[in-house]
Structures are given as structure tokens and as C-alpha cells.
């Protein structure tokens, strides 16, 4: 029997990630939970390389600080060999704060203060330095920019009363200046990537990223799990729109959003990627699950929209959804596919939209590039992204058939 992988995840205050992995050789054989920082992967070498945190010293003089006023930070693993002049900038995700109280709380976490950030991280998936785990980008300069502003690197204001610094835009600018000074100004190739709230940030900042680099640099973007939809929830409301409206309002983002969008749509609509991706000039690849687990749990069926808990089991394990719930999720998938029509029409863009119940597939080794990673048209996400970036294929635009047709998925299970 093909090895079955189950991901058991626990929801936290920010965008959720799996907290344990259970591997079984068959459906009734359960293994031991493992730390998700080091996925149980046959291809992973036994020696783990930890990449230290670097604070952007002097950034405070530019106002480029986290919510609590501490310095922003990043992790850099230097490139080597043929990748020494290529750069991959990965923007960390982790939700948003949409009112003063949630932003005050966020100051006490790694999502709002570098005081609480890990001092070193294990780079896996698209950040790995091993060719057997990351075949196309393993020897590039790989950077993970930490996320501590609560608005996808977009704010530029301050709450004097609560001493909250909404400085995501300044963090972005200071980080880019830092990376340019470290050698990125001579980059031959560059890829801006990000997961979840970082995937949204990569969309928001892509054209600016392109403008900062020489015209001779090959520049593209990978947005992973960043295609957040302005969808109707199970109560008929708009839970994610309400959240995004709070983010835009509390951080005063109106002035920082795309004018091409705000010229004809309200500011909250211009924080939704579906209203942005078609106007971006730089080539972009969207890697997304059609049944994105975070969106199902927090946008479609959050607890306030489901007070009786009718969706409790379905949003924790897609295999436990009843027929009417599955139909609702199929409509969500249709909305996503429709939202991508114009984006997909551009020959420079790429897609990998699989029918999995998951969230963020580029950072996790098992969903990025492992022996049994999810596939579309016989290719894993890493292979499709590489073919698109290096122009090995002319048309990398893959959209999966509806659930439950794809048997290669690694569906998340939440407890």
C-alpha cells in the first residue's frame, strides 16, 4: 500500500501550520508525532543546518521596526557555486492583527516582536540547501524575512496611545536596502516568494521588487497560499472581508495600496489578491490549494459564523464533510478558478492549484519535493515552479480536478 501521510494541526492565533506529523505505512498504523521544523522525510540528511537570525541594525533610525518597536530580522543562508549570484527572498507568513487589542497582543509574540523570534531556523522546502530537497534553488542565496508588522509588510503609521508601530512598509524597504548591500544589487536571478500572509505580501510588493533590481536581472515571484478570496461564509456574511477591513483601517493602509486598484475599488477590496494579480507586470506563479485549509477554517466557517458547530468536523478533516458541505467547498473552488482566469491568460504567469486541504506547500519538505509529494500532471510543486522560472516549459498552468479526485494530496487534519 502506498504510504499515507496525515498532518495533524492545531489552530493558533495566527495563520496556522501543522504542529505534528503522523506517518503510517497503512491506514491503521500510527507513528509518533514529530516536530514540523524537521519533517520526517526519507530524503532528509541526518545533519540539520540551522540558520541564525540577523537583526537589521540601524533600521530603527528609519522607523523600520516591529509592532513593539524592536528591530526587524531575517535569516540568510549564503549561496554557493553556480547560485552565488542568485537570490531568493522568502516572506514569512503569520496572519494579521485587525484591531488595537489584537495588535497589542501580537506585540507579545514572534509575530510582533523580534524579542520572541527563534534565534535560528532550519531551512526546508524551497529554502533547503540540499539539491535532493530543493533541486533548482538549493545553492542560491536564500533569505527568510521575518514577519512582525501584522499587515503583510504594508503599514506606515503609529498608535501613540498604545505604542504600536505599524511599520511593515518601512521594514520591507529597510530589508531590501540591506539585501542589496549584501550583494543582491548584482543578482543575475531573483525570486521573491512568500507563504500565506507572506504570499499576499509577495503579491503586494512584487513590482517594487522588480524595480529595485537591474534590468538585466531575471526577476519572478512565487506566491504560496496567498490567494485569499473575498468569499461568503457559511452564515452568508463576509468574515475575511471584515478582518481585512480591520487591518486596512487600524494600520491606515489606504495610502499604501495599489493606486491602480484604489482608483476604482474600495481600499479593503484592494487588499484581496484577486483584485491585484491581473495588474501586476512582473511574472508570477501562484501555488495554492483549491480547498485552502486556512480559508476554510477562518474565512468560510469560522466559529462566529458557525455558532452551533455544524462545520466543526468538516473544517478539521475534509473527509468528514457531508454532501452539502462539500458542495459549498466546491463552489469556493469554482470562485478561485474563476478569479484566476485573467491572470492565467498571461503567458508569463504560472499556476499550480491542487485539490488538497492544506495551506503553504513550498516551506514543507513533504509537499515541496519528496518522493510522495502531491503532483499535478506528474510533477511536484518544486518541479513545476522550476520549469516555469527557468522557462523549461512554455505553459505551466495546472489546475486540479475537484476533490476527491487527487490521491497524491497530503490533507491536513486539525485536532
CSV table of C-alpha atoms in Angstrom, one decimal, residues 54-275:
chain,number,residue,atom,x,y,z
A,54,UNK,CA,20.2,38.6,11.9
A,55,UNK,CA,18.6,41.9,13.1
A,56,UNK,CA,18.7,44.9,10.8
A,57,UNK,CA,20.8,47.2,12.8
A,58,UNK,CA,20.2,50.8,12.2
A,59,UNK,CA,16.7,50.1,10.9
A,60,UNK,CA,15.2,51.8,14.0
A,61,UNK,CA,16.6,55.1,12.8
A,62,UNK,CA,14.4,54.6,9.7
A,63,UNK,CA,11.4,53.6,11.7
A,64,UNK,CA,11.6,50.1,10.3
A,65,UNK,CA,10.6,48.3,13.4
A,66,UNK,CA,8.2,45.5,14.6
A,67,UNK,CA,4.9,46.3,16.3
A,68,UNK,CA,6.7,46.7,19.7
A,69,UNK,CA,9.5,48.9,18.4
A,70,UNK,CA,12.2,46.1,18.2
A,71,UNK,CA,14.4,45.6,15.2
A,72,UNK,CA,13.2,43.6,12.3
A,73,UNK,CA,15.2,40.5,11.3
A,74,UNK,CA,16.0,37.9,8.7
A,75,UNK,CA,17.8,34.6,8.2
A,76,UNK,CA,20.4,34.3,5.4
A,77,UNK,CA,22.0,31.2,4.1
A,78,UNK,CA,24.6,32.2,1.6
A,79,UNK,CA,24.6,30.8,-2.0
A,80,UNK,CA,27.5,28.9,-3.5
A,81,UNK,CA,28.8,27.6,-6.8
A,82,UNK,CA,26.5,28.5,-9.8
A,83,UNK,CA,24.0,30.0,-7.4
A,84,UNK,CA,26.3,32.5,-5.7
A,85,UNK,CA,24.8,35.5,-7.7
A,86,UNK,CA,21.1,34.3,-7.4
A,87,UNK,CA,18.8,35.4,-4.7
A,88,UNK,CA,15.6,34.0,-3.2
A,89,UNK,CA,13.7,36.3,-0.7
A,90,UNK,CA,11.0,34.4,1.2
A,91,UNK,CA,8.5,36.5,3.1
A,92,UNK,CA,7.3,34.8,6.3
A,93,UNK,CA,3.5,34.5,6.9
A,94,UNK,CA,1.5,34.5,10.1
A,95,UNK,CA,-1.9,36.2,9.9
A,96,UNK,CA,-2.8,39.8,10.6
A,97,UNK,CA,-3.9,41.9,13.5
A,98,UNK,CA,-7.1,43.8,12.7
A,99,UNK,CA,-7.8,46.0,15.8
A,100,UNK,CA,-5.8,47.6,18.6
A,101,UNK,CA,-6.3,44.8,21.0
A,102,UNK,CA,-5.1,42.1,18.7
A,103,UNK,CA,-2.1,44.2,17.7
A,104,UNK,CA,-1.3,44.8,21.3
A,105,UNK,CA,-1.4,41.0,22.0
A,106,UNK,CA,0.7,40.4,18.9
A,107,UNK,CA,3.5,42.5,20.4
A,108,UNK,CA,4.0,39.7,22.9
A,109,UNK,CA,4.7,37.1,20.2
A,110,UNK,CA,7.2,36.5,17.5
A,111,UNK,CA,4.7,37.9,15.1
A,112,UNK,CA,5.1,41.3,16.6
A,113,UNK,CA,8.5,41.4,18.3
A,114,UNK,CA,11.9,40.2,17.4
A,115,UNK,CA,12.5,39.5,21.2
A,116,UNK,CA,10.4,36.4,20.8
A,117,UNK,CA,11.7,35.2,17.4
A,118,UNK,CA,13.6,32.0,17.2
A,119,UNK,CA,17.4,32.6,17.2
A,120,UNK,CA,17.9,30.1,14.4
A,121,UNK,CA,15.7,28.3,11.9
A,122,UNK,CA,16.0,25.1,10.0
A,123,UNK,CA,15.6,25.8,6.2
A,124,UNK,CA,13.4,23.2,4.5
A,125,UNK,CA,11.5,23.1,1.3
A,126,UNK,CA,12.2,26.0,-1.1
A,127,UNK,CA,14.8,27.2,1.5
A,128,UNK,CA,16.8,24.0,1.7
A,129,UNK,CA,20.4,23.9,0.7
A,130,UNK,CA,20.3,20.3,-0.4
A,131,UNK,CA,19.8,19.5,-4.1
A,132,UNK,CA,17.8,16.4,-3.3
A,133,UNK,CA,15.3,18.6,-1.4
A,134,UNK,CA,15.3,21.8,-3.5
A,135,UNK,CA,16.7,20.9,-6.9
A,136,UNK,CA,16.6,24.4,-8.5
A,137,UNK,CA,17.3,26.9,-5.7
A,138,UNK,CA,19.4,24.9,-3.2
A,139,UNK,CA,22.6,26.9,-3.9
A,140,UNK,CA,21.1,30.3,-4.2
A,141,UNK,CA,21.4,33.0,-1.5
A,142,UNK,CA,18.2,32.1,0.4
A,143,UNK,CA,16.7,34.6,2.9
A,144,UNK,CA,13.7,34.3,5.1
A,145,UNK,CA,12.4,37.8,6.1
A,146,UNK,CA,10.6,37.6,9.4
A,147,UNK,CA,7.1,39.0,9.7
A,148,UNK,CA,6.4,41.2,12.7
A,149,UNK,CA,4.2,44.1,11.5
A,150,UNK,CA,0.7,42.4,11.2
A,151,UNK,CA,-0.2,43.7,7.8
A,152,UNK,CA,1.8,41.8,5.2
A,153,UNK,CA,4.7,44.3,5.2
A,154,UNK,CA,2.3,47.2,4.3
A,155,UNK,CA,1.7,49.7,7.1
A,156,UNK,CA,3.4,53.0,7.8
A,157,UNK,CA,1.8,54.6,10.8
A,158,UNK,CA,1.8,54.5,14.6
A,159,UNK,CA,-0.6,54.3,17.5
A,160,UNK,CA,0.9,56.7,20.0
A,161,UNK,CA,-1.5,55.8,22.8
A,162,UNK,CA,-0.8,52.1,22.7
A,163,UNK,CA,2.8,52.4,21.5
A,164,UNK,CA,2.2,50.2,18.5
A,165,UNK,CA,4.4,50.7,15.4
A,166,UNK,CA,2.6,49.8,12.1
A,167,UNK,CA,5.8,49.9,10.0
A,168,UNK,CA,5.6,46.9,7.6
A,169,UNK,CA,6.3,49.1,4.6
A,170,UNK,CA,9.4,50.5,6.2
A,171,UNK,CA,10.6,47.0,7.2
A,172,UNK,CA,10.2,46.0,3.6
A,173,UNK,CA,12.2,49.0,2.4
A,174,UNK,CA,15.0,48.6,5.0
A,175,UNK,CA,15.3,44.9,4.3
A,176,UNK,CA,15.6,45.4,0.6
A,177,UNK,CA,18.4,48.0,1.2
A,178,UNK,CA,20.1,45.6,3.5
A,179,UNK,CA,19.9,42.7,1.0
A,180,UNK,CA,21.2,45.0,-1.8
A,181,UNK,CA,24.2,45.9,0.3
A,182,UNK,CA,24.9,42.2,0.9
A,183,UNK,CA,25.2,41.6,-2.9
A,184,UNK,CA,21.7,41.4,-4.3
A,185,UNK,CA,22.3,44.5,-6.3
A,186,UNK,CA,24.4,42.3,-8.6
A,187,UNK,CA,21.9,39.5,-8.8
A,188,UNK,CA,21.7,37.6,-12.0
A,189,UNK,CA,18.5,35.9,-11.0
A,190,UNK,CA,16.0,36.7,-8.2
A,191,UNK,CA,12.8,35.1,-6.9
A,192,UNK,CA,10.5,36.8,-4.4
A,193,UNK,CA,8.4,34.2,-2.6
A,194,UNK,CA,6.2,34.0,0.5
A,195,UNK,CA,3.7,31.9,2.3
A,196,UNK,CA,0.2,32.8,3.4
A,197,UNK,CA,0.3,36.4,4.7
A,198,UNK,CA,3.8,36.4,3.2
A,199,UNK,CA,2.3,35.1,-0.1
A,200,UNK,CA,0.0,38.1,-0.1
A,201,UNK,CA,2.9,40.4,0.7
A,202,UNK,CA,4.9,39.0,-2.2
A,203,UNK,CA,2.0,40.0,-4.5
A,204,UNK,CA,1.7,43.5,-2.9
A,205,UNK,CA,5.5,44.1,-3.3
A,206,UNK,CA,6.5,42.2,-6.5
A,207,UNK,CA,6.6,45.1,-8.9
A,208,UNK,CA,8.6,47.2,-6.4
A,209,UNK,CA,11.0,44.3,-6.0
A,210,UNK,CA,11.5,44.3,-9.8
A,211,UNK,CA,12.1,48.0,-9.9
A,212,UNK,CA,14.9,47.8,-7.3
A,213,UNK,CA,17.0,45.3,-9.3
A,214,UNK,CA,18.9,45.8,-12.5
A,215,UNK,CA,17.0,45.4,-15.8
A,216,UNK,CA,19.5,42.5,-16.6
A,217,UNK,CA,18.3,40.5,-13.5
A,218,UNK,CA,15.8,37.8,-14.2
A,219,UNK,CA,13.0,38.5,-11.6
A,220,UNK,CA,9.9,36.5,-10.9
A,221,UNK,CA,7.6,35.7,-7.9
A,222,UNK,CA,6.2,32.6,-6.2
A,223,UNK,CA,3.1,33.3,-4.1
A,224,UNK,CA,2.3,30.3,-1.9
A,225,UNK,CA,-1.2,30.1,-0.3
A,226,UNK,CA,-1.6,33.9,-0.8
A,227,UNK,CA,-4.7,33.8,-3.0
A,228,UNK,CA,-7.2,34.9,-0.3
A,229,UNK,CA,-10.7,35.2,-1.7
A,230,UNK,CA,-13.4,37.7,-0.8
A,231,UNK,CA,-15.8,34.8,-0.2
A,232,UNK,CA,-19.2,34.5,1.5
A,233,UNK,CA,-19.0,32.5,4.7
A,234,UNK,CA,-21.4,29.7,5.8
A,235,UNK,CA,-23.7,32.3,7.6
A,236,UNK,CA,-24.0,34.5,4.5
A,237,UNK,CA,-21.5,37.0,5.9
A,238,UNK,CA,-18.1,38.1,4.8
A,239,UNK,CA,-15.7,37.1,7.6
A,240,UNK,CA,-12.5,37.6,5.8
A,241,UNK,CA,-13.6,40.9,4.3
A,242,UNK,CA,-14.4,42.1,7.8
A,243,UNK,CA,-11.0,41.0,9.0
A,244,UNK,CA,-9.2,42.7,6.1
A,245,UNK,CA,-11.3,45.9,6.6
A,246,UNK,CA,-10.0,46.0,10.2
A,247,UNK,CA,-6.4,45.5,9.0
A,248,UNK,CA,-6.7,48.3,6.5
A,249,UNK,CA,-8.4,50.6,9.0
A,250,UNK,CA,-6.2,50.1,12.1
A,251,UNK,CA,-3.0,50.4,10.1
A,252,UNK,CA,-4.3,53.1,7.8
A,253,UNK,CA,-3.2,51.2,4.7
A,254,UNK,CA,-5.3,53.2,2.2
A,255,UNK,CA,-2.4,55.3,1.1
A,256,UNK,CA,-0.1,52.3,0.7
A,257,UNK,CA,-2.2,50.1,-1.5
A,258,UNK,CA,-2.1,49.9,-5.3
A,259,UNK,CA,-3.5,53.1,-6.9
A,260,UNK,CA,-4.4,51.1,-10.0
A,261,UNK,CA,-6.8,49.3,-7.7
A,262,UNK,CA,-8.0,52.0,-5.4
A,263,UNK,CA,-8.8,54.2,-8.4
A,264,UNK,CA,-11.9,52.0,-8.9
A,265,UNK,CA,-12.3,49.9,-5.8
A,266,UNK,CA,-12.5,50.5,-2.1
A,267,UNK,CA,-9.3,50.0,0.0
A,268,UNK,CA,-10.4,46.7,1.6
A,269,UNK,CA,-11.0,45.2,-1.9
A,270,UNK,CA,-7.5,46.2,-2.8
A,271,UNK,CA,-6.1,44.1,0.0
A,272,UNK,CA,-7.6,41.0,-1.7
A,273,UNK,CA,-5.2,39.4,-4.3
A,274,UNK,CA,-8.0,38.6,-6.7
A,275,UNK,CA,-8.2,42.3,-7.4
